XYZ file of C-alpha atoms in Angstrom:
505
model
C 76.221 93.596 121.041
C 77.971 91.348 123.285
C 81.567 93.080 122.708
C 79.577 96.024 123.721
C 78.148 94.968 127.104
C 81.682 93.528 127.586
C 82.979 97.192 127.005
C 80.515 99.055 129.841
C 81.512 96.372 132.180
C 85.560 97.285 131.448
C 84.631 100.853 131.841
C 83.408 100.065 134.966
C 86.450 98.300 136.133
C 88.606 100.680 134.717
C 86.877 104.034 136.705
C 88.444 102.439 139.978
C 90.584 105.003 141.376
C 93.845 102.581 141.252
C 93.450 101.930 137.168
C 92.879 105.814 136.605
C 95.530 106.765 138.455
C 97.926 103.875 136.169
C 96.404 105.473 133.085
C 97.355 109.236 134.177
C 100.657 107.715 134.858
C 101.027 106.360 131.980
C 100.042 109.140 129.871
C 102.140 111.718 131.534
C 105.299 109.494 131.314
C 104.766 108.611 127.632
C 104.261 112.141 126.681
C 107.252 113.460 128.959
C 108.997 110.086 126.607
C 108.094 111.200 123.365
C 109.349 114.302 123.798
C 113.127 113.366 124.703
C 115.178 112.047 121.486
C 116.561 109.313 121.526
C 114.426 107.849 125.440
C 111.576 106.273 122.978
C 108.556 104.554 124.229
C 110.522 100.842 123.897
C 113.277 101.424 126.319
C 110.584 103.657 128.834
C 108.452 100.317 129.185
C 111.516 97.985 129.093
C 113.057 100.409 132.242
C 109.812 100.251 134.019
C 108.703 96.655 133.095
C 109.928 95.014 136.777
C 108.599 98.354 138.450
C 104.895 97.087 137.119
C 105.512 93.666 138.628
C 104.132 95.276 141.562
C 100.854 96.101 140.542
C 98.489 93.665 139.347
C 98.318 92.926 136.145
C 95.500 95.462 134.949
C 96.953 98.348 136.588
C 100.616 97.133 135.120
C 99.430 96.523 131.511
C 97.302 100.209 131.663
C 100.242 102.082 132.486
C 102.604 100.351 129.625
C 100.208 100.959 127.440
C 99.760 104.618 128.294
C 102.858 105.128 127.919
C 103.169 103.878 124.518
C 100.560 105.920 122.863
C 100.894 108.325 125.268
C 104.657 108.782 123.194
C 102.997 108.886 120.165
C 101.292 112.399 121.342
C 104.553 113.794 122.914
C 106.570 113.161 119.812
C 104.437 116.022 118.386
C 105.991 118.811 120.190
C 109.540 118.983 119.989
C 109.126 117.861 116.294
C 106.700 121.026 116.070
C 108.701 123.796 118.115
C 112.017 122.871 117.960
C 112.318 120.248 114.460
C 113.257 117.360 116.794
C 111.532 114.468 116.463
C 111.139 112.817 120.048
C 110.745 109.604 117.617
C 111.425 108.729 113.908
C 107.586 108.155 113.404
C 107.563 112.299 114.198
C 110.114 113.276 111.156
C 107.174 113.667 108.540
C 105.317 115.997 111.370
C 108.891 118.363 111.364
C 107.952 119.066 107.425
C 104.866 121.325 108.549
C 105.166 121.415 111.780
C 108.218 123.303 112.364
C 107.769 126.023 108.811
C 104.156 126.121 110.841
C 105.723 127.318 113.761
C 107.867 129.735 112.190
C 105.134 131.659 111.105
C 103.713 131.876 114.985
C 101.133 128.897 113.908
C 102.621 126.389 116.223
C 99.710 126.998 118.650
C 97.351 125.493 116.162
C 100.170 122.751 114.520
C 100.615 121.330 118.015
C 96.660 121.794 118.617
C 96.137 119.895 115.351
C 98.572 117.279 116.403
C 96.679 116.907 119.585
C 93.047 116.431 118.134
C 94.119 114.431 115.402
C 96.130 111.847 118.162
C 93.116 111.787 119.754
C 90.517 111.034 117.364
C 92.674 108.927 115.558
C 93.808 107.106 118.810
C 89.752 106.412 119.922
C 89.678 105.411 115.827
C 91.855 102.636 116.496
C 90.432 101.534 119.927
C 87.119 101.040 118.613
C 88.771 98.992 115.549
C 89.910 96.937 118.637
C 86.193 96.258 119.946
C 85.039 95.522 117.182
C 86.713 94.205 114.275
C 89.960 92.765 116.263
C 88.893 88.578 115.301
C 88.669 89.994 111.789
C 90.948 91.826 110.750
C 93.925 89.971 113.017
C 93.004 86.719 110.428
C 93.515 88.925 107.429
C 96.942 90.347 108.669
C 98.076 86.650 108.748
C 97.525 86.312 105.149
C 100.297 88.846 104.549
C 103.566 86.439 103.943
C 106.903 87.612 102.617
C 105.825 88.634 99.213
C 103.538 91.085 100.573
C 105.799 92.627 102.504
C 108.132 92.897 100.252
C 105.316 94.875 98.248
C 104.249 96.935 100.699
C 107.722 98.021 101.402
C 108.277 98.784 97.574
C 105.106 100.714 97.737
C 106.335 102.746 101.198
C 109.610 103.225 98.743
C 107.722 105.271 96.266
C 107.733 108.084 98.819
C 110.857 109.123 97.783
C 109.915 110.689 95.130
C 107.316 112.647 96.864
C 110.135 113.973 99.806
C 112.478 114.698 96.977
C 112.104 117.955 96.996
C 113.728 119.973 93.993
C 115.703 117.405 93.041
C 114.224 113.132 92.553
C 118.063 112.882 91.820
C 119.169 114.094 94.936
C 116.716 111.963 96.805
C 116.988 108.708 95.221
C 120.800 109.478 95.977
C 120.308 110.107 99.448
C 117.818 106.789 100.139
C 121.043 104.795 98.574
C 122.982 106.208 101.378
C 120.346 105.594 103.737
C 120.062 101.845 102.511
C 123.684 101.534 102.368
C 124.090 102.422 105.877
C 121.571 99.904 106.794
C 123.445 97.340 105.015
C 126.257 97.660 108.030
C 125.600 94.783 110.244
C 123.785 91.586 110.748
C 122.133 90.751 107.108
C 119.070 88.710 106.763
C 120.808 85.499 106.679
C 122.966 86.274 109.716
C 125.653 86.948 108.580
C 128.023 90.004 109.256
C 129.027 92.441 106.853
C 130.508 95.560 106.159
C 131.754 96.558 109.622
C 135.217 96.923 108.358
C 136.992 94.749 111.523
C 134.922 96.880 114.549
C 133.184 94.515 116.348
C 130.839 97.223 117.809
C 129.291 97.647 114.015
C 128.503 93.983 114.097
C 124.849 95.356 115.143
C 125.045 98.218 112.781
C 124.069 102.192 113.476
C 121.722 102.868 115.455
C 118.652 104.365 114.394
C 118.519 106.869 117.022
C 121.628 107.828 116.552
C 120.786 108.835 113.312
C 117.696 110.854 113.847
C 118.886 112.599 116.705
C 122.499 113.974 114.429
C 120.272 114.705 111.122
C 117.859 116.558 112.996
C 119.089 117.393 116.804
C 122.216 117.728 116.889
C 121.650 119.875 113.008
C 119.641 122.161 114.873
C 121.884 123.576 116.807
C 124.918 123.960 114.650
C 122.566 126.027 112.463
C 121.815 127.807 115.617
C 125.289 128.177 116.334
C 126.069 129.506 113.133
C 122.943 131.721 112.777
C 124.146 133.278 116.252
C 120.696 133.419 117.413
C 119.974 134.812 121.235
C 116.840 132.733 121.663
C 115.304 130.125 119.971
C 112.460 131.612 119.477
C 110.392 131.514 116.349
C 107.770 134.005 116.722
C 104.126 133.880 118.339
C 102.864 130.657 119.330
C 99.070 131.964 119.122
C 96.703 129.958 119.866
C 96.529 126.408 120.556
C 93.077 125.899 119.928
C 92.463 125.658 116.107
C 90.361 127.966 114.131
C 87.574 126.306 112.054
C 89.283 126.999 109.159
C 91.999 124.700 110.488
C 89.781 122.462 111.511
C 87.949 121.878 108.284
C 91.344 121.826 105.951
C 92.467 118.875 108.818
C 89.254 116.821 109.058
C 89.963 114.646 105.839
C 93.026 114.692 106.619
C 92.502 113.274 110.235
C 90.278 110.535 109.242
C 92.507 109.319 106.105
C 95.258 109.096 107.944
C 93.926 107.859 110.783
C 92.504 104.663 108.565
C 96.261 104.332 107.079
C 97.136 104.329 110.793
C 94.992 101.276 111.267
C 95.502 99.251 108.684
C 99.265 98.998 108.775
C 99.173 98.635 112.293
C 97.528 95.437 111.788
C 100.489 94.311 109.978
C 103.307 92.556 111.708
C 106.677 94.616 111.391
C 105.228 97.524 109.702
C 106.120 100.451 112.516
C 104.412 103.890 112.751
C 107.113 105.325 111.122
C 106.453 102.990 107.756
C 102.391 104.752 108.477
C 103.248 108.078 109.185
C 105.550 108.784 105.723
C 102.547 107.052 103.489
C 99.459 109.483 105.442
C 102.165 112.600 104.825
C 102.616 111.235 101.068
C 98.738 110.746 100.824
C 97.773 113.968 101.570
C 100.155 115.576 99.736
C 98.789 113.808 96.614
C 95.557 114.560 96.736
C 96.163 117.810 97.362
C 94.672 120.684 94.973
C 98.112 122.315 96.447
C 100.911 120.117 96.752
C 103.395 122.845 96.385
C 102.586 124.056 100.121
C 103.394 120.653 102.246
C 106.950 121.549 103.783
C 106.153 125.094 103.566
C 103.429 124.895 106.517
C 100.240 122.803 105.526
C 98.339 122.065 108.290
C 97.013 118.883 106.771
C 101.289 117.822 106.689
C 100.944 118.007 110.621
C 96.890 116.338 110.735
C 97.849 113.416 108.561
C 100.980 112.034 109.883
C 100.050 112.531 113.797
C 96.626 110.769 112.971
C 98.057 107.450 111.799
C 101.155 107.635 114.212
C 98.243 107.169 116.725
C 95.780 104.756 115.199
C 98.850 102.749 113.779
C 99.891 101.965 117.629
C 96.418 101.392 119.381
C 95.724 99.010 116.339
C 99.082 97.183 117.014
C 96.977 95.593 119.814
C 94.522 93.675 117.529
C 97.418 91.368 116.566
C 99.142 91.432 120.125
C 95.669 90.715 122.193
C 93.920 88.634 119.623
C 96.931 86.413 118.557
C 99.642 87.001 120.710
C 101.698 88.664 117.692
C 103.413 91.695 118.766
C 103.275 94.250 115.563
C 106.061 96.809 117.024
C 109.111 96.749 119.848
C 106.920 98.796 122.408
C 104.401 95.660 121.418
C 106.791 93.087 122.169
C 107.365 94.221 125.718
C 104.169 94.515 126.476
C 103.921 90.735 125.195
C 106.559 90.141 127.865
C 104.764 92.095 130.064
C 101.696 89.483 129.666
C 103.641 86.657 129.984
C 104.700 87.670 133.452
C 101.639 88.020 134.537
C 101.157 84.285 133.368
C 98.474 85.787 130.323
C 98.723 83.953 127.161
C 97.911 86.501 124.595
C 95.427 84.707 121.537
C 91.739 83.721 121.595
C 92.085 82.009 124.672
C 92.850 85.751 126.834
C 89.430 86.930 125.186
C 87.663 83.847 127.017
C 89.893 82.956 129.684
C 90.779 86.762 131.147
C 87.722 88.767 129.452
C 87.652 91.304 131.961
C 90.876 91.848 131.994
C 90.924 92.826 128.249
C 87.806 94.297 128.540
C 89.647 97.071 131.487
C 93.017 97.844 129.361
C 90.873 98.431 126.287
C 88.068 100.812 127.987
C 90.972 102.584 129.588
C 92.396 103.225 126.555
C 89.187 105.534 126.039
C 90.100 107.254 129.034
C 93.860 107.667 128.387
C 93.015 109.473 125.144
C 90.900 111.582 126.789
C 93.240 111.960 129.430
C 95.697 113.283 127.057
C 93.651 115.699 125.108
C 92.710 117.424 128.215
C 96.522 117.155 129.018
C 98.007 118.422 126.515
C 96.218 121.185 125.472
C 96.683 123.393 128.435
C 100.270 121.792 128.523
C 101.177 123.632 125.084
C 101.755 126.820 126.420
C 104.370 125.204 128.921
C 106.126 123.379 126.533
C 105.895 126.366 123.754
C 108.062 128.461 126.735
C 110.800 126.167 125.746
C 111.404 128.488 122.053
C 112.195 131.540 124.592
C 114.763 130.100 126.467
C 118.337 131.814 125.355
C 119.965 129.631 122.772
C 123.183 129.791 125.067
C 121.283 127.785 127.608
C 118.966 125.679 125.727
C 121.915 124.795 122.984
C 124.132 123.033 125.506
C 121.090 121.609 127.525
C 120.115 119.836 123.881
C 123.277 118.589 123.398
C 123.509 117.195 126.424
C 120.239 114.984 125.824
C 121.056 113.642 122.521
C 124.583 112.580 123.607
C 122.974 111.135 126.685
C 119.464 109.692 124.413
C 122.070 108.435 121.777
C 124.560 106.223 124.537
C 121.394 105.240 126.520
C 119.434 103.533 123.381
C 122.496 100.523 123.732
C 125.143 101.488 126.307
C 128.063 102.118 123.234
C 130.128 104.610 123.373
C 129.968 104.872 119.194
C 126.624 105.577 119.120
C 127.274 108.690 120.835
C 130.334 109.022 118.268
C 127.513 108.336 115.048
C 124.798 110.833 116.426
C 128.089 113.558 115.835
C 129.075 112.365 112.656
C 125.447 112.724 111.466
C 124.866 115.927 113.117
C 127.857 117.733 111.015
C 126.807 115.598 108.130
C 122.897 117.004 108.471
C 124.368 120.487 108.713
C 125.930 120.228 105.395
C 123.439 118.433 103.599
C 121.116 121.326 105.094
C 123.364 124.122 103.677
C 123.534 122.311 99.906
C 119.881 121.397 100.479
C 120.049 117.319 100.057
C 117.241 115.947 101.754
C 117.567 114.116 104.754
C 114.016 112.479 105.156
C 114.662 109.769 102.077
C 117.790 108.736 104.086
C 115.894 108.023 106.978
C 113.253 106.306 105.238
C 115.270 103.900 103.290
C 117.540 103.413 106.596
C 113.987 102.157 107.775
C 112.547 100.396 104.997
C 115.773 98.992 103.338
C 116.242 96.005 105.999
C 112.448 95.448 105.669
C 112.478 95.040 101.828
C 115.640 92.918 101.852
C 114.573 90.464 104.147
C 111.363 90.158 102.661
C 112.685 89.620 99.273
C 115.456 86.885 100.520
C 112.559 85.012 102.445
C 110.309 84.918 99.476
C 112.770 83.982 97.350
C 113.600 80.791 99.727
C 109.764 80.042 99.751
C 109.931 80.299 95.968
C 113.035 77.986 95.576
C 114.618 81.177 93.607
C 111.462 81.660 91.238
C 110.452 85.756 90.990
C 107.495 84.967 89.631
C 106.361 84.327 93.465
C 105.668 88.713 93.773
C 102.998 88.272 90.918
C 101.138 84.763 91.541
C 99.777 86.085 94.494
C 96.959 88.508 94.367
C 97.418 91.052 97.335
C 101.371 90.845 96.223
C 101.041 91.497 92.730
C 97.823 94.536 93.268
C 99.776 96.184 95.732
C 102.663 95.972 93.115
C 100.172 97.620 90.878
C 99.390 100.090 93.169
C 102.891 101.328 93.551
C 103.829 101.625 90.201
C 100.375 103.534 89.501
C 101.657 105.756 92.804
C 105.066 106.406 91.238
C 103.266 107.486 88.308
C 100.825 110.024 89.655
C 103.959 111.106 91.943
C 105.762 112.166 88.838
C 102.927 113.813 87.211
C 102.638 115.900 90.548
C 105.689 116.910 90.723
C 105.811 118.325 87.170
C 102.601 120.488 87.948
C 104.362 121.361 91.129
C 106.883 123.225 89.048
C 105.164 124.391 86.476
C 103.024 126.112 89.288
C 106.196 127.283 91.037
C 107.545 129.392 87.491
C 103.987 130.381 86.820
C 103.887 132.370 90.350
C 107.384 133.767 89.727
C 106.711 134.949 86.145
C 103.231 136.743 87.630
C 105.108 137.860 90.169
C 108.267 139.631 87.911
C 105.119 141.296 85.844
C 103.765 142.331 88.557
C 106.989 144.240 89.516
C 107.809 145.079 86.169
């Protein structure tokens, strides 16, 4: 009861007219963030870090913070309309999203998105009231074997994205995890940047998504000769019950995903996002639809994009660990303000807390009511000639990809991977176990090197330890069912072409 009565009293703070207006702020410039590829919510707060200085430190820390989960909703849209994802934690949402959209359901895919955000988002915040103590001493327990776990268990998604071929996509996350090899390895040591000094810090992740999928776009738009983008009706963007029923599992699983790995140290919403997507599409009575337009492909991921970042301030608030880069500004952001993050803020600067948190009620709100309306502005953007929008995209990943670090190359990569996206499109390799192991691959091999050193080189380490060796279990149990699935998948795919030859016959 008393984190309650602490809660009224923030909302009371936080209905001042100066910490509403930081929220709205906030919430408009992290959906306007999400939306560009390659801006991202980390470099939005980092630019606008010494702006906030200004402020106080409630109003400072409320508009951060609306603009970090404020990206997670505007991420959504491009990935929805136009297959961009604004951010990598947005690829799984192109699957469904964008085939959704195709069929003049992006209406209700970005409506979806928008609900699920939101409960999901409200989800996490009241995980924050209440069980933030809790549940931040529990993510401690989690050393380097059980990340190194958890990372072999995020791996077994491969095998879900494969597509037709597991071949193909076990191929393509070795490319992925070889190109994360390029760089500083765990140790510190450089490797593989064949004499350039500026791939001493590797490729850049941006760089990657916005070629594979931005930059991909429009050569197949180039090549398709198309006048307009445009991919049909929008319809609605209010959901139809029907929608809303398929979605509502959907929501809350995902959402719960969300929160749990966002308690987690290191584990970003993109590492969330691919296991809600790979969770629905196994316990789905029809896996064969996800990536054809399954609206439960768009509920899932957005859901735990959302509850993965607003529970990323358990760890941040309650112990001063920051569980994503947005996170770790907004650590910085704290420490300029002369706030020690830990128990101490929950005694020493209660109502502080007490304000960011209850206006993280509000901002949710705020960007429901937002973005609804807002859909049929953005969904204007599929109508636009392709002779002027083309260019105009172009323009924004070459500018998102140099912006991200200041280098010239990365500009140079997001090319490369554009051309290389186009062809892996037209021989239909998939592209989403790249990015995944590109993700995960630096993860798993730093977790396995550090365990190793805690070990003294003994590998019995992953199985003497109980939430190691279960979740272990757990993935090779996931593998399993994966494969199972994706042998009824096909079965099911030649029993609807054989009906449908006697049918014509």
């Amino acid at each position: 009861m008393e984190a309650v009565s602490m809660l009224l009293s923030g909302f009371v703070e936080a209905f001042t007219p100066m910490n509403l207006l930081a929220a709205l702020i906030g919430a408009l410039v992290g959906t306007l963030v999400g939306m560009l590829p390659g801006l991202g919510p980390t470099s939005a707060i980092a630019i606008l870090l010494p702006l906030t200085t200004v402020l106080g430190p409630t109003q400072g820390i409320i508009m951060l913070a609306g603009i970090y989960y404020g990206a997670m909703y505007g991420g959504s849209t491009t990935a929805i309309l136009l297959n961009i994802p604004g951010e990598v934690s947005s690829v799984p949402t192109c699957l469904d999203g964008y085939p959704l959209a195709k069929q003049g359901r992006g209406g209700a895919a970005l409506g979806i998105a928008a609900i699920a955000s939101f409960v999901a988002g409200v989800m996490g915040v009241i995980g924050l009231v209440f069980f933030a103590p809790l549940l931040a001493d529990q993510a401690l327990k989690f050393g380097p074997p059980e990340y190194f776990a958890l990372m072999t268990l995020a791996l077994t998604v491969i095998v879900s994205l494969a597509g037709n071929s597991i071949l193909k996509g076990l191929m393509m996350g070795v490319f992925g995890y070889l190109l994360a090899m390029v760089g500083m390895g765990p140790s510190g040591q450089i490797r593989f940047n064949f004499g350039i000094d500026e791939l001493s810090a590797g490729f850049d992740m941006i760089s990657i998504i916005i070629g594979l999928f931005a930059i991909t776009e429009v050569l197949k738009g180039m090549e398709e000769k198309q006048d307009a983008i445009s991919i049909g009706k929008i319809g609605s963007v209010y959901p139809s019950i029907s929608d809303l029923r398929k979605s509502s599992k959907s929501i809350f699983r995902g959402g719960l995903v969300g929160f749990l790995l966002g308690l987690l140290p290191g584990c970003s919403t993109a590492v969330s996002t691919f296991l809600a997507y790979d969770l629905e599409k196994k316990l789905s009575k029809t896996p064969e639809k996800f990536g054809q337009g399954a609206i439960e492909g768009v509920a899932a991921p957005e859901s735990a994009n959302n509850a993965t970042s607003s529970a990323g301030f358990i760890p941040l608030f309650a112990l001063g660990i920051p569980s994503s880069p947005p996170l770790a500004i907004l650590l910085a952001g704290l420490m300029i303000y002369g706030l020690a993050p830990g128990p101490v803020l929950f005694e020493q600067n209660g109502s502080f807390v007490w304000t960011v948190i209850a206006s993280m009620f509000i901002g949710n709100i705020m960007l429901l009511v937002l973005n609804l309306p807002l859909v049929g502005i953005w969904a204007r953007l599929t109508q636009i000639p392709f002779g002027v929008i083309g260019p105009v995209i172009l323009v924004l990943c070459f500018i998102g990809s140099y912006t991200v670090r200041n280098n010239l190359l990365d500009v140079f990569v997001a090319l490369v991977f554009g051309i290389l996206g186009y062809i892996f499109h037209k021989f239909r390799w998939p592209v989403v176990p790249l990015v995944l192991c590109y993700i995960l691959g630096p993860m798993l091999e730093q977790s396995f090197v550090q365990s190793l050193s805690m070990s003294g080189g003994n590998f019995w380490i992953f199985i003497e330890r109980p939430i190691s060796l279960s979740i272990l279990i757990a993935s090779a149990i996931l593998l399993f069912v994966s494969l199972i699935l994706i042998r009824r998948t096909k079965l099911r795919a030649k029993e609807a072409v054989g009906s449908e030859v006697d049918i014509a016959g």
